[in-house]
Coordinates of C-alpha atoms and ligand atoms in Angstrom, one line a residue:
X72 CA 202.4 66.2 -5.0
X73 CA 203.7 69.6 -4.6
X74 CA 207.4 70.8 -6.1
X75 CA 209.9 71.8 -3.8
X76 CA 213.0 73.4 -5.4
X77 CA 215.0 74.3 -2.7
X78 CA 218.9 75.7 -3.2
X79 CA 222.1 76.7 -0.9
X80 CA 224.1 79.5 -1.8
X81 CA 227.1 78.0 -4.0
X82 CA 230.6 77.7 -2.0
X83 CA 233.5 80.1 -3.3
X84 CA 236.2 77.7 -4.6
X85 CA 238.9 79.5 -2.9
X86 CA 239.8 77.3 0.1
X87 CA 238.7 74.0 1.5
X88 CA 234.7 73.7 3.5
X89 CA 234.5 75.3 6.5
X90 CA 232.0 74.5 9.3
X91 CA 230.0 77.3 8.3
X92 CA 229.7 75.9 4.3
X93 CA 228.8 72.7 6.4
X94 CA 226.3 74.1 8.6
X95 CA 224.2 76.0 6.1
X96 CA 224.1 72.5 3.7
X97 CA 223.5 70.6 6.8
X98 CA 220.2 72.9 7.4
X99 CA 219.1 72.9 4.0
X100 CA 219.4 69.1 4.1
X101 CA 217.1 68.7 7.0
X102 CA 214.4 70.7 4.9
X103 CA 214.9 68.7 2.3
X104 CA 214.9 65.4 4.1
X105 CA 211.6 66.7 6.4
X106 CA 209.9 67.9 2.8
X107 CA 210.5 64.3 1.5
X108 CA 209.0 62.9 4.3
X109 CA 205.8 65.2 3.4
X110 CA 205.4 63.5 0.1
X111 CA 206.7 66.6 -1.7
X112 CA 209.1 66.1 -5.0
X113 CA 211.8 67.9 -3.7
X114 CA 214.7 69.1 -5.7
X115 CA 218.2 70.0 -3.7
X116 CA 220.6 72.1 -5.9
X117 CA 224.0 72.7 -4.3
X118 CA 227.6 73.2 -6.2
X119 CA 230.7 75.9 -6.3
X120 CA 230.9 79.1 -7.4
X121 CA 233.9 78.9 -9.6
X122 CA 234.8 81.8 -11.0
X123 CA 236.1 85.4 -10.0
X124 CA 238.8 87.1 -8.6
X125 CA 239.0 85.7 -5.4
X126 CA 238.9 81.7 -6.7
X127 CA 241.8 83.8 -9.4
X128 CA 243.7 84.7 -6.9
X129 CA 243.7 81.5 -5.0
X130 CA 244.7 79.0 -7.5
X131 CA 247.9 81.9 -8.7
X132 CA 249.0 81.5 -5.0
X133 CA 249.2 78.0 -5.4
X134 CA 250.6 77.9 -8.5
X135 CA 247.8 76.2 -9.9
X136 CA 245.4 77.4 -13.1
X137 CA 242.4 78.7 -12.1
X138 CA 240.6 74.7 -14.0
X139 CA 243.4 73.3 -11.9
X140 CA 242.1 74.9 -8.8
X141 CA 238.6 74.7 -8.7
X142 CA 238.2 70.9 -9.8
X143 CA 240.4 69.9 -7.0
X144 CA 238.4 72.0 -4.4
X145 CA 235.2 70.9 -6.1
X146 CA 235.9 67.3 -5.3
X147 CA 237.1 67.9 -1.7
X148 CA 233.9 69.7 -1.2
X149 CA 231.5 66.4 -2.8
X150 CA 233.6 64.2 -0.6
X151 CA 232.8 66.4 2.6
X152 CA 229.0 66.6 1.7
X153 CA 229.1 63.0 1.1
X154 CA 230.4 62.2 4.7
X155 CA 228.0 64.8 6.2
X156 CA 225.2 62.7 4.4
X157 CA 224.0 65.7 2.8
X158 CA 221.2 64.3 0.2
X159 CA 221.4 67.0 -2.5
X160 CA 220.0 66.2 -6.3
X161 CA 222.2 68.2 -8.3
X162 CA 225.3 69.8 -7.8
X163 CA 226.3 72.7 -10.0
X164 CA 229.9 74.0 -10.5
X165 CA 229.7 77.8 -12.6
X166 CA 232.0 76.3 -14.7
X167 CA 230.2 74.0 -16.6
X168 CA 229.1 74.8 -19.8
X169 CA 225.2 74.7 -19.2
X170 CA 225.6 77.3 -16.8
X171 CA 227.8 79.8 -18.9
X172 CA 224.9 79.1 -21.5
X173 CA 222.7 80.0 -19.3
X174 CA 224.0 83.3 -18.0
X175 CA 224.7 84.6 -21.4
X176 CA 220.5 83.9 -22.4
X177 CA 219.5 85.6 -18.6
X178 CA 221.9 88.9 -19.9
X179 CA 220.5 88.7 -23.4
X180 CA 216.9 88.2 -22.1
X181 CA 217.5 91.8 -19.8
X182 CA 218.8 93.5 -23.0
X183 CA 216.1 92.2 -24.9
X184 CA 212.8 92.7 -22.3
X185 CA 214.2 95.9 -20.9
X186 CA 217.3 97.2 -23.2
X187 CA 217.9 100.6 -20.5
X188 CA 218.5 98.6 -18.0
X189 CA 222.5 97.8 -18.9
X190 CA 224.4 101.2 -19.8
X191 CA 228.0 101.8 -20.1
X192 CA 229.6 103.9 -16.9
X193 CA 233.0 105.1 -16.2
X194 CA 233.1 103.9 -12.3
X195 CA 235.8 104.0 -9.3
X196 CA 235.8 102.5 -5.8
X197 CA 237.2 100.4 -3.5
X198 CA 236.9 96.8 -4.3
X199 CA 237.2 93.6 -1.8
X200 CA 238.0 90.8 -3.0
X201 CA 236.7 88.5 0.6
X202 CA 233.4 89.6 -0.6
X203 CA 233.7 89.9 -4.7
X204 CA 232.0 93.8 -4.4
X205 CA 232.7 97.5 -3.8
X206 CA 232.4 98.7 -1.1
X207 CA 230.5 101.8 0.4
X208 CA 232.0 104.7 2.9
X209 CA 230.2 103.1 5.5
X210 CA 230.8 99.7 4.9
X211 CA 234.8 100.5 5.5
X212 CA 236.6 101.1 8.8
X213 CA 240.2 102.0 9.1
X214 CA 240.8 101.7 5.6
X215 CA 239.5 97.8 5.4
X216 CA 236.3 96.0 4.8
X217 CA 234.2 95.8 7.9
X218 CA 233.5 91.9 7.1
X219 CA 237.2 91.5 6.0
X220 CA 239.0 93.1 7.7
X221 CA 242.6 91.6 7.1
X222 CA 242.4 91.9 3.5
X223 CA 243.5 94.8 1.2
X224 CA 240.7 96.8 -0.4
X225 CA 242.0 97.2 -4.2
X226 CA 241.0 100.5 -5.9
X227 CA 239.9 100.1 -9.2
X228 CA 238.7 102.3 -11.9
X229 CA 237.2 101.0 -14.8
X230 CA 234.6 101.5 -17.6
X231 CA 232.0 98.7 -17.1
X232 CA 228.3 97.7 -17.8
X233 CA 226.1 98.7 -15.2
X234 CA 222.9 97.1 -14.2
X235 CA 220.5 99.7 -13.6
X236 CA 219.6 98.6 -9.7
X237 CA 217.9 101.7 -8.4
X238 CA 215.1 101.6 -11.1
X239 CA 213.7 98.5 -9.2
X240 CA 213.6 100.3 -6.1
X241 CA 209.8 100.6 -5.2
X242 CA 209.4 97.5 -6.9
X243 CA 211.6 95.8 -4.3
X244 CA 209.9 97.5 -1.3
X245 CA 206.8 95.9 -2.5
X246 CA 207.7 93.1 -2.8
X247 CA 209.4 92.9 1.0
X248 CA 206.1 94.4 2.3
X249 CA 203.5 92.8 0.6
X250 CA 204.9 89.2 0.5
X251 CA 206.9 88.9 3.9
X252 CA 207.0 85.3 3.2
X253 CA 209.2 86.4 0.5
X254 CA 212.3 87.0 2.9
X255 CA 212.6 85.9 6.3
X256 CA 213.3 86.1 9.4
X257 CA 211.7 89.6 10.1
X258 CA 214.7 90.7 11.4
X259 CA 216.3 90.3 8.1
X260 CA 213.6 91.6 6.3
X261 CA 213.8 95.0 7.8
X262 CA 217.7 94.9 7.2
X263 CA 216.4 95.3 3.7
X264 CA 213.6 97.3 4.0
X265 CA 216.9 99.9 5.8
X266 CA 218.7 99.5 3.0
X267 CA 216.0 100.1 0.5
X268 CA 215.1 103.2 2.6
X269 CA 218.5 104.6 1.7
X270 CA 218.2 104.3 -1.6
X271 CA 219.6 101.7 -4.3
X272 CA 222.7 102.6 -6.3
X273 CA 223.1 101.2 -9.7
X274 CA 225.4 98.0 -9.7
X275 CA 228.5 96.9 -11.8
X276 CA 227.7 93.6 -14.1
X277 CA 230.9 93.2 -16.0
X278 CA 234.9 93.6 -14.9
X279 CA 237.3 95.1 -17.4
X280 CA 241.7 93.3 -17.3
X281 CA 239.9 90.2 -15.7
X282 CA 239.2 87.0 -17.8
X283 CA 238.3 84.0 -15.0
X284 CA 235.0 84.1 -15.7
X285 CA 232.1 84.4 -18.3
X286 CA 232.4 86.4 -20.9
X287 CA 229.9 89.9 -21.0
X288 CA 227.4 88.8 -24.0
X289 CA 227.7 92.6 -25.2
X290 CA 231.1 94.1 -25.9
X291 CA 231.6 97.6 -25.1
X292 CA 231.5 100.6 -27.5
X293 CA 234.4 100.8 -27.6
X294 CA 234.9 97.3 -28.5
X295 CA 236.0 95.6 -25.6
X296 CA 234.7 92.5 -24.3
X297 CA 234.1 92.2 -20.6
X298 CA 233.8 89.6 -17.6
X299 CA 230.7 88.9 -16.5
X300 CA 230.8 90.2 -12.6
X301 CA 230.7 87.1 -10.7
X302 CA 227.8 88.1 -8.6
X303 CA 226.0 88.7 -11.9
X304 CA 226.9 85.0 -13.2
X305 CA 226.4 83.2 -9.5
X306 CA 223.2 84.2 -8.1
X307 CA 221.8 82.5 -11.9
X308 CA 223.0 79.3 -10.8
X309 CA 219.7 78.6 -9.6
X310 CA 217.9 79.2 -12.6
X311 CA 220.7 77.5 -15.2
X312 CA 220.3 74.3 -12.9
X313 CA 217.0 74.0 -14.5
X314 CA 218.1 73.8 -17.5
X315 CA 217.2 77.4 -18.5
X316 CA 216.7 78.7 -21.4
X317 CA 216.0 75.3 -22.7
X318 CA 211.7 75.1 -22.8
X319 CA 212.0 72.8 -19.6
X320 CA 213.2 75.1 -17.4
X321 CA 209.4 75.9 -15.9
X322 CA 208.8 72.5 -14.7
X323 CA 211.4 73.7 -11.9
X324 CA 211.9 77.2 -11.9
X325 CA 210.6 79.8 -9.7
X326 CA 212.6 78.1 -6.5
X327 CA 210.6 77.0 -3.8
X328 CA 213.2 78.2 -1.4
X329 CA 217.0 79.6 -1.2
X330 CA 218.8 79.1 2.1
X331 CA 221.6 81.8 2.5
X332 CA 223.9 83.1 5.3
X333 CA 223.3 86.7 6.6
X334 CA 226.1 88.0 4.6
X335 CA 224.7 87.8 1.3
X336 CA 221.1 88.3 2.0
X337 CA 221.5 91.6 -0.3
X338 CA 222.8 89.8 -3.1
X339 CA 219.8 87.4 -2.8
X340 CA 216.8 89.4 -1.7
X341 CA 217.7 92.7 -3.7
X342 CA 219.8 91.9 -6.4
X343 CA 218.3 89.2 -7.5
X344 CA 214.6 89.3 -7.9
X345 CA 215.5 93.0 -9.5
X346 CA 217.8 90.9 -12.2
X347 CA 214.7 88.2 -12.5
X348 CA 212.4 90.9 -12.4
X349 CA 214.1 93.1 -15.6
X350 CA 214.6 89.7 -17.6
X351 CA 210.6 89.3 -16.8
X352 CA 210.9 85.7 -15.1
X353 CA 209.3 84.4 -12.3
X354 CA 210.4 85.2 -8.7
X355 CA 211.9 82.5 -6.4
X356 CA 209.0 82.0 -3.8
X357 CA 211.4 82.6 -0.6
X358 CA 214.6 83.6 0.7
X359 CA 215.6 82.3 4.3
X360 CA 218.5 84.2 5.6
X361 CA 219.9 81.8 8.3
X362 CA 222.9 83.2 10.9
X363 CA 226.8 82.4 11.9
X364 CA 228.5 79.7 13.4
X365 CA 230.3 81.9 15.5
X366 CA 233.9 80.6 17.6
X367 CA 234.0 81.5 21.1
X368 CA 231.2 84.6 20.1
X369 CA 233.8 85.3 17.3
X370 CA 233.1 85.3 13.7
X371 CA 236.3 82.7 12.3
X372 CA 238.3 83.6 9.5
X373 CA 241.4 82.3 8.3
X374 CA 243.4 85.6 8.3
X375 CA 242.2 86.3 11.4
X376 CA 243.5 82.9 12.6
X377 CA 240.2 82.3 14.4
X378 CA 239.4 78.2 13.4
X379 CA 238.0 75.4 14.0
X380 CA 238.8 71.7 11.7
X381 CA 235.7 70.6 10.3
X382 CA 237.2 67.5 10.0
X383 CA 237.9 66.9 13.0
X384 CA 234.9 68.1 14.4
X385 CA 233.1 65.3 12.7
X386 CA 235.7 62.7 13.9
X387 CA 234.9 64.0 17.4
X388 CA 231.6 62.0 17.9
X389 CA 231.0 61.3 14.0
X390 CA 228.3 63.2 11.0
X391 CA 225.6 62.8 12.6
X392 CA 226.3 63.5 15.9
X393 CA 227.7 66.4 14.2
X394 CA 224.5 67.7 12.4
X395 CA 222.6 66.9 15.6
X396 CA 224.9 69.4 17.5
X397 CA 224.9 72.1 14.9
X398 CA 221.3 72.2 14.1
X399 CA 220.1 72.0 18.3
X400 CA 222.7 74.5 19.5
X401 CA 223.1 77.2 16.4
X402 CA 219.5 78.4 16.3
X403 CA 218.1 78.3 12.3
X404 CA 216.9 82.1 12.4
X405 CA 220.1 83.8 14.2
X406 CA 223.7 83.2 14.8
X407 CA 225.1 80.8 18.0
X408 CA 228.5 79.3 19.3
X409 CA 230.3 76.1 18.5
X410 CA 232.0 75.1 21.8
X411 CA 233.8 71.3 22.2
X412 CA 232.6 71.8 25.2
X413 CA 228.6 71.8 25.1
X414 CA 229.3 69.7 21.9
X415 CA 230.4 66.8 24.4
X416 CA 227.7 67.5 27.2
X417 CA 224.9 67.1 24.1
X418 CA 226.5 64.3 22.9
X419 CA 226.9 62.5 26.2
X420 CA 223.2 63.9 27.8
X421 CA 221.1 63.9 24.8
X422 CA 222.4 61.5 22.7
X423 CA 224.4 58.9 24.3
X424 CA 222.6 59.2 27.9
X425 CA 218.8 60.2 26.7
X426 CA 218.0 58.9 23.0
X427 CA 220.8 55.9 22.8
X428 CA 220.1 54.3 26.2
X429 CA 216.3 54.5 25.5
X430 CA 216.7 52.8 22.3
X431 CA 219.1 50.0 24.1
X432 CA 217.1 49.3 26.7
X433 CA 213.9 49.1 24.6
X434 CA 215.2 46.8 22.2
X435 CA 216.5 44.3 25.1
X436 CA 213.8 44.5 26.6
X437 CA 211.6 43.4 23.8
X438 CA 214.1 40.6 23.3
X439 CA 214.1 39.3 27.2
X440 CA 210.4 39.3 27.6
X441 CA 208.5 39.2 24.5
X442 CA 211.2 37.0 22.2
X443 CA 212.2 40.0 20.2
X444 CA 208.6 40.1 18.8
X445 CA 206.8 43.3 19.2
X446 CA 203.4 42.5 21.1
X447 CA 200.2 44.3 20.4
X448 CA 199.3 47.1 22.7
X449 CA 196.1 49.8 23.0
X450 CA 197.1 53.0 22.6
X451 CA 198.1 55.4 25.5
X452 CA 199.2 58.7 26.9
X453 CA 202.7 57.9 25.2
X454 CA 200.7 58.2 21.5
X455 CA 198.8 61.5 22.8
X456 CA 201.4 63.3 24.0
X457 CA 203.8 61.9 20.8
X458 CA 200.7 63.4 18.3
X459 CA 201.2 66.8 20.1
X460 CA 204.4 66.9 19.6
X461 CA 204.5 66.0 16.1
X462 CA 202.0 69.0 15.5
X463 CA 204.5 71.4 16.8
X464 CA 207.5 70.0 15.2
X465 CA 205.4 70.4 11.8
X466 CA 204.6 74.2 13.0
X467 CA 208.2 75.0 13.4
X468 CA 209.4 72.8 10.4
X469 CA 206.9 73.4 7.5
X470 CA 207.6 77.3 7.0
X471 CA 204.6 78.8 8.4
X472 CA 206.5 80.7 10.6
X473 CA 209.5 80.0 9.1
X474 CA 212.6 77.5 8.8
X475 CA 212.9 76.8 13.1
X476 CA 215.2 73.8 12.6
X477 CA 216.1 73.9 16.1
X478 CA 212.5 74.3 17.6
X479 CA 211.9 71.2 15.7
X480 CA 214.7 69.6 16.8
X481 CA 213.5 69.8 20.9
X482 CA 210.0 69.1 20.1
X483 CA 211.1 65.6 18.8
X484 CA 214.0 65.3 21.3
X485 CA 210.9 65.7 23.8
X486 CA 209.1 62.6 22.8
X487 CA 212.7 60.9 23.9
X488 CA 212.6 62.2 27.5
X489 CA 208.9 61.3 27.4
X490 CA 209.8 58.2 26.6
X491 CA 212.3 57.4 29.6
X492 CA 210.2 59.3 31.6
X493 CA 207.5 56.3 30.7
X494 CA 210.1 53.5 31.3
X495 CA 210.8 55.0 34.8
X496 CA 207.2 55.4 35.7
X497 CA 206.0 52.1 34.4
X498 CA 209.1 49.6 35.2
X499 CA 208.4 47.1 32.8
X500 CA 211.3 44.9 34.6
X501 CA 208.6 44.6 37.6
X502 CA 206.0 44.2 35.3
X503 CA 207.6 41.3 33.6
X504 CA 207.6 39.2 37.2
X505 CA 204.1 38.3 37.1
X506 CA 201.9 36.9 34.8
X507 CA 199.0 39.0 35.8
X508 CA 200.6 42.5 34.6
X509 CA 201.6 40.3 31.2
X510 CA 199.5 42.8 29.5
X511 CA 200.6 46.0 31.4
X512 CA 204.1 45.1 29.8
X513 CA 202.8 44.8 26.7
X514 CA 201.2 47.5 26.4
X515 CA 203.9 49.3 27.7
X516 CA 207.0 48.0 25.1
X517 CA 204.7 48.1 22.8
X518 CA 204.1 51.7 23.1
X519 CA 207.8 52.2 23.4
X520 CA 208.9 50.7 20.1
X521 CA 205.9 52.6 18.3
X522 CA 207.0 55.8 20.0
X523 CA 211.1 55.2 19.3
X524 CA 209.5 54.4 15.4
X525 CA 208.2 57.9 15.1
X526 CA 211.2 59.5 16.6
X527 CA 213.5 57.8 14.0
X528 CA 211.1 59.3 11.3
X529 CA 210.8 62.7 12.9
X530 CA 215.0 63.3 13.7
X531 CA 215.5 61.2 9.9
X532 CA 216.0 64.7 8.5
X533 CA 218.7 65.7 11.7
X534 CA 221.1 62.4 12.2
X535 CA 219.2 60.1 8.8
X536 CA 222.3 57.4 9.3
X537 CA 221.1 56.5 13.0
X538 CA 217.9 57.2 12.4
X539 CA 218.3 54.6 9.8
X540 CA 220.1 52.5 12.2
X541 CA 217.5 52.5 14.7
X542 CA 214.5 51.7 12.1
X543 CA 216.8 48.7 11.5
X544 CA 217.0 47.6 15.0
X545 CA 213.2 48.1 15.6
X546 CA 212.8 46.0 13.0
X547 CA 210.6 47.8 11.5
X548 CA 209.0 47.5 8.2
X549 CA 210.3 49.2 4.7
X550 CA 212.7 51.9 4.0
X551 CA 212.2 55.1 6.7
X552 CA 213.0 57.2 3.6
X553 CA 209.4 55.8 2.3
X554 CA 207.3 57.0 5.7
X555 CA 205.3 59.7 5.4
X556 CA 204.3 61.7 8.7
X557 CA 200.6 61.8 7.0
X558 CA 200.1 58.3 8.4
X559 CA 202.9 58.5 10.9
X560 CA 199.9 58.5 13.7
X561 CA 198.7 55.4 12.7
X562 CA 202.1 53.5 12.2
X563 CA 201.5 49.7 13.8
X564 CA 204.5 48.2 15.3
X565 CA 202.8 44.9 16.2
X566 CA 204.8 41.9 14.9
X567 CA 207.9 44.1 14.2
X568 CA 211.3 42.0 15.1
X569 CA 213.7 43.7 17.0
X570 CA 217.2 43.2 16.4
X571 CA 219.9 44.5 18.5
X572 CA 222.6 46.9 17.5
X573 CA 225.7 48.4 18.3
X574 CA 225.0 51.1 20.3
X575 CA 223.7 54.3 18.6
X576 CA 226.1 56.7 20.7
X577 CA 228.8 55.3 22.2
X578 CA 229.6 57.3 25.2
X579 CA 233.3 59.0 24.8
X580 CA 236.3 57.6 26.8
X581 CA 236.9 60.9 28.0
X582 CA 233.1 61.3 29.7
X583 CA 232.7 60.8 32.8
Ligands
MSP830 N1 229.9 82.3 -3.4 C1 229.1 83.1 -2.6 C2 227.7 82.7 -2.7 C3 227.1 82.8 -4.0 S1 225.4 82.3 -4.0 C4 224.9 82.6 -5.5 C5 229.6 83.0 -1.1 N2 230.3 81.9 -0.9 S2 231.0 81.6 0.6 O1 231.7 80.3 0.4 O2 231.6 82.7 1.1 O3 229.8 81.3 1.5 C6 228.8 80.3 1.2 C7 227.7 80.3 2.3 O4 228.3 79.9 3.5 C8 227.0 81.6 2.5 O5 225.6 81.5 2.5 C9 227.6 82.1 3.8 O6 226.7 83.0 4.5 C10 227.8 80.8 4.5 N3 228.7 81.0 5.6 C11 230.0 81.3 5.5 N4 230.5 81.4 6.8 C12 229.5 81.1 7.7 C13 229.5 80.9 9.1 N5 230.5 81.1 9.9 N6 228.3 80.4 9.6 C14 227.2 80.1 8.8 N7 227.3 80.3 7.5 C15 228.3 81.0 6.9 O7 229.2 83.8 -0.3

């Protein structure tokens, strides 16, 4: 059984979950879900990153302490990823004492392996707060931060530690050329390979007048003790999750995978393995920068006043329907829109008209003419074409060319049109008026139901309650959580009693 450690970058505690926290733990969950189904022990580590000056600043405007603050919006977030049906194993909050012990041993472990890599500096620059980092010339337009832009940029000038960045430089370029795996998509990767072009300045690790966070192991010479910068403390969330430095750690760490938005790829795919690499630790085995949920082609902020209710996006059609949306029309390796618009026409086409009507009349028709008992049929075109299908959905599932969510998506949303495409062709209804074509009907029903049984296991990791639901009404045999696509070719649906449901996707009293 193979380990698959796979995290999401950890949610600033600063406001309430936005679709695009949702959409990026939504993705990760249908990795996690489809690795599961592979017979892999997966591991799912989400949480909150707690501390800083932006999570600070926050919980002051609300009158609130900082404790206050982040264990309200820690359990607003649980509650959302609960109703999303996001299956995570652990969820870590920066808080929490295991993880303070942990980034204190990762500092003293850097001093210890590779004491010239921390040295004191006298630094000053423009700081954002929206992104917890200074920020270069270029990355400021008309005096704000280009990915900020309604914020203030505060000038500070402090004497700090500094994490000696650029000594890792040619390290990092070899490691992005000679393991693209490492961080994908390409695109991304040559964002990187840019930046590393242009050189690596030496990074900030601790914040002097600024105590919401974990203290700097090392005091200054002068005495003071520092803040340990909140990038420096959050990005080892994946490694204090495994229990690091206790001796355990290495049944879990390095990370199979990290999933992270395209604004923080640097953080992840430069920072990082560099801060890993001086403490002389094993390196996570991939990055997978995934894009924006963009509004109307618009990136939304809440300064800018560009929004969009999560919650009431899910009431719209419920979770799943929600996750099914995200995941077909926001492409895994790039950014795409959210529009009520298409998200009613795939509801009504795909799911209520395609995938729920199949289902319905399936399981009625199993019921009418076979007693709700599943009969014994030969195998046909409908298995062929399904065992095809399923080799593509692996190829743009597993990783081999990446985290294609969406490709996978269509290829099993294809075996649904297949299958209505096979009802139409056959009509089982005409079938069923003569005893002579007893076994054409069969044979055709009972390909259905095995077909509609491997489409429940293949969209499990996209919508797992009505996939669930529909395991249920096939009446099919233990929990779809327990399948495994290895023998998902040979799954037998002979005997199975169907029961019918509710159905699957209502169609909206607005449709037409
Ligand atoms: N706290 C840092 C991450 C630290 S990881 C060690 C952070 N938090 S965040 O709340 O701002 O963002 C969390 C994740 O949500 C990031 O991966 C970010 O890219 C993602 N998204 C935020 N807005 C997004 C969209 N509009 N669309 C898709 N994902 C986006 O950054």
């Amino acid at each position: 059984m193979s380990k698959f450690y796979l995290t999401t970058a950890i949610d600033y505690s600063n406001g309430e979950p936005h679709i695009g926290h949702a959409y990026e733990k939504i993705g990760a969950d249908a990795i996690a879900r489809y690795r599961r189904l592979r017979g892999d022990a997966v591991h799912f580590l989400i949480g909150m990153d707690e501390h800083g000056q932006k999570v600070a600043q926050a919980a002051e405007q609300r009158g609130l302490t900082p404790q206050q603050q982040v264990n309200e919006i820690a359990e607003r977030f649980q509650t959302m990823w609960r109703t999303l049906g996001i299956s995570n194993d652990e969820f870590m909050r920066t808080t929490e004492e295991r993880h303070k012990t942990g980034v204190r041993a990762l500092i003293k472990r850097i001093f210890d392996n590779n004491p010239d890599d921390f040295y004191e500096r006298s630094y000053s620059g423009w700081y954002c707060v929206g992104c917890e980092s200074f920020k270069q010339d270029s990355e400021i337009e008309a005096g704000h931060c280009v990915l900020h832009p309604t914020l203030k940029l505060e000038w500070v000038e402090e004497r700090n530690w500094f994490f000696r960045l650029s000594k890792y430089e040619s390290f990092l370029k070899r490691l992005l050329s000679e393991r693209p795996e490492f961080l994908q998509p390409d695109s991304r990767r040559n964002e990187m390979l840019a930046l590393l072009d242009f050189g690596l300045e030496d990074i900030s690790a601790s914040r002097s007048r600024f105590t919401w966070g974990v203290p700097f192991p090392a005091p200054l010479s002068t005495g003071e003790t520092q803040t340990t910068y909140v990038w420096f403390e959050a990005l080892p969330n994946y490694l204090t999750a495994t229990g690091f430095p206790a001796k355990g750690f290495k049944d879990r760490w390095p990370a199979q995978l990290h999933v992270v938005g395209k604004d923080i790829n640097r953080f992840h795919s430069i920072i990082w393995p560099a801060m890993l690499q001086a403490a002389e630790l094993p390196l996570p085995e991939r990055v997978w920068v995934h894009g924006f949920v963009l509004l109307g082609g618009e990136r939304f902020s809440k300064s800018a006043g560009v929004k969009l209710d999560l919650n009431e996006a899910i009431a719209r059609f419920g979770p799943d329907a929600f996750r099914y949306y995200l995941l077909r029309e926001v492409p895994f390796d790039t950014d795409g829109n959210f529009s009520w618009e298409r998200f009613e026409q795939v509801y009504v086409s795909e799911l209520a008209n395609s995938w729920g009507n199949l289902v319905s009349r399936a399981v009625a028709m199993v019921e009418k003419y076979c007693d709700a008992v599943v009969p014994a049929a030969m195998r046909t075109e409908v298995d062929r074409a399904d065992a095809v299908e399923l080799d593509a959905y692996h190829s743009a599932m597993d990783g081999s060319r990446g985290f294609l969510l969406h490709e996978g998506l269509r290829r099993a949303m294809a075996s649904v049109t297949r299958g209505n495409e096979y009802v139409q062709t056959m009509q089982p209804w005409v079938l069923a008026k003569s005893p002579d074509t007893r076994t054409a009907l069969e044979t055709t029903l009972g390909t259905l139901v095995r077909s509609l049984a491997r489409q429940a296991v293949m969209l499990f990791p996209f919508v797992p309650t009505k996939a669930q639901d529909l395991w249920r009404q096939l009446g099919a045999l233990g929990r779809i959580e327990d399948q495994r696509f290895d023998s998902l070719m040979q799954l037998d649906a002979t005997g199975w009693r169907v029961r019918k449901g509710d159905p699957m996707f209502p169609k909206p009293v607005t449709a037409s």
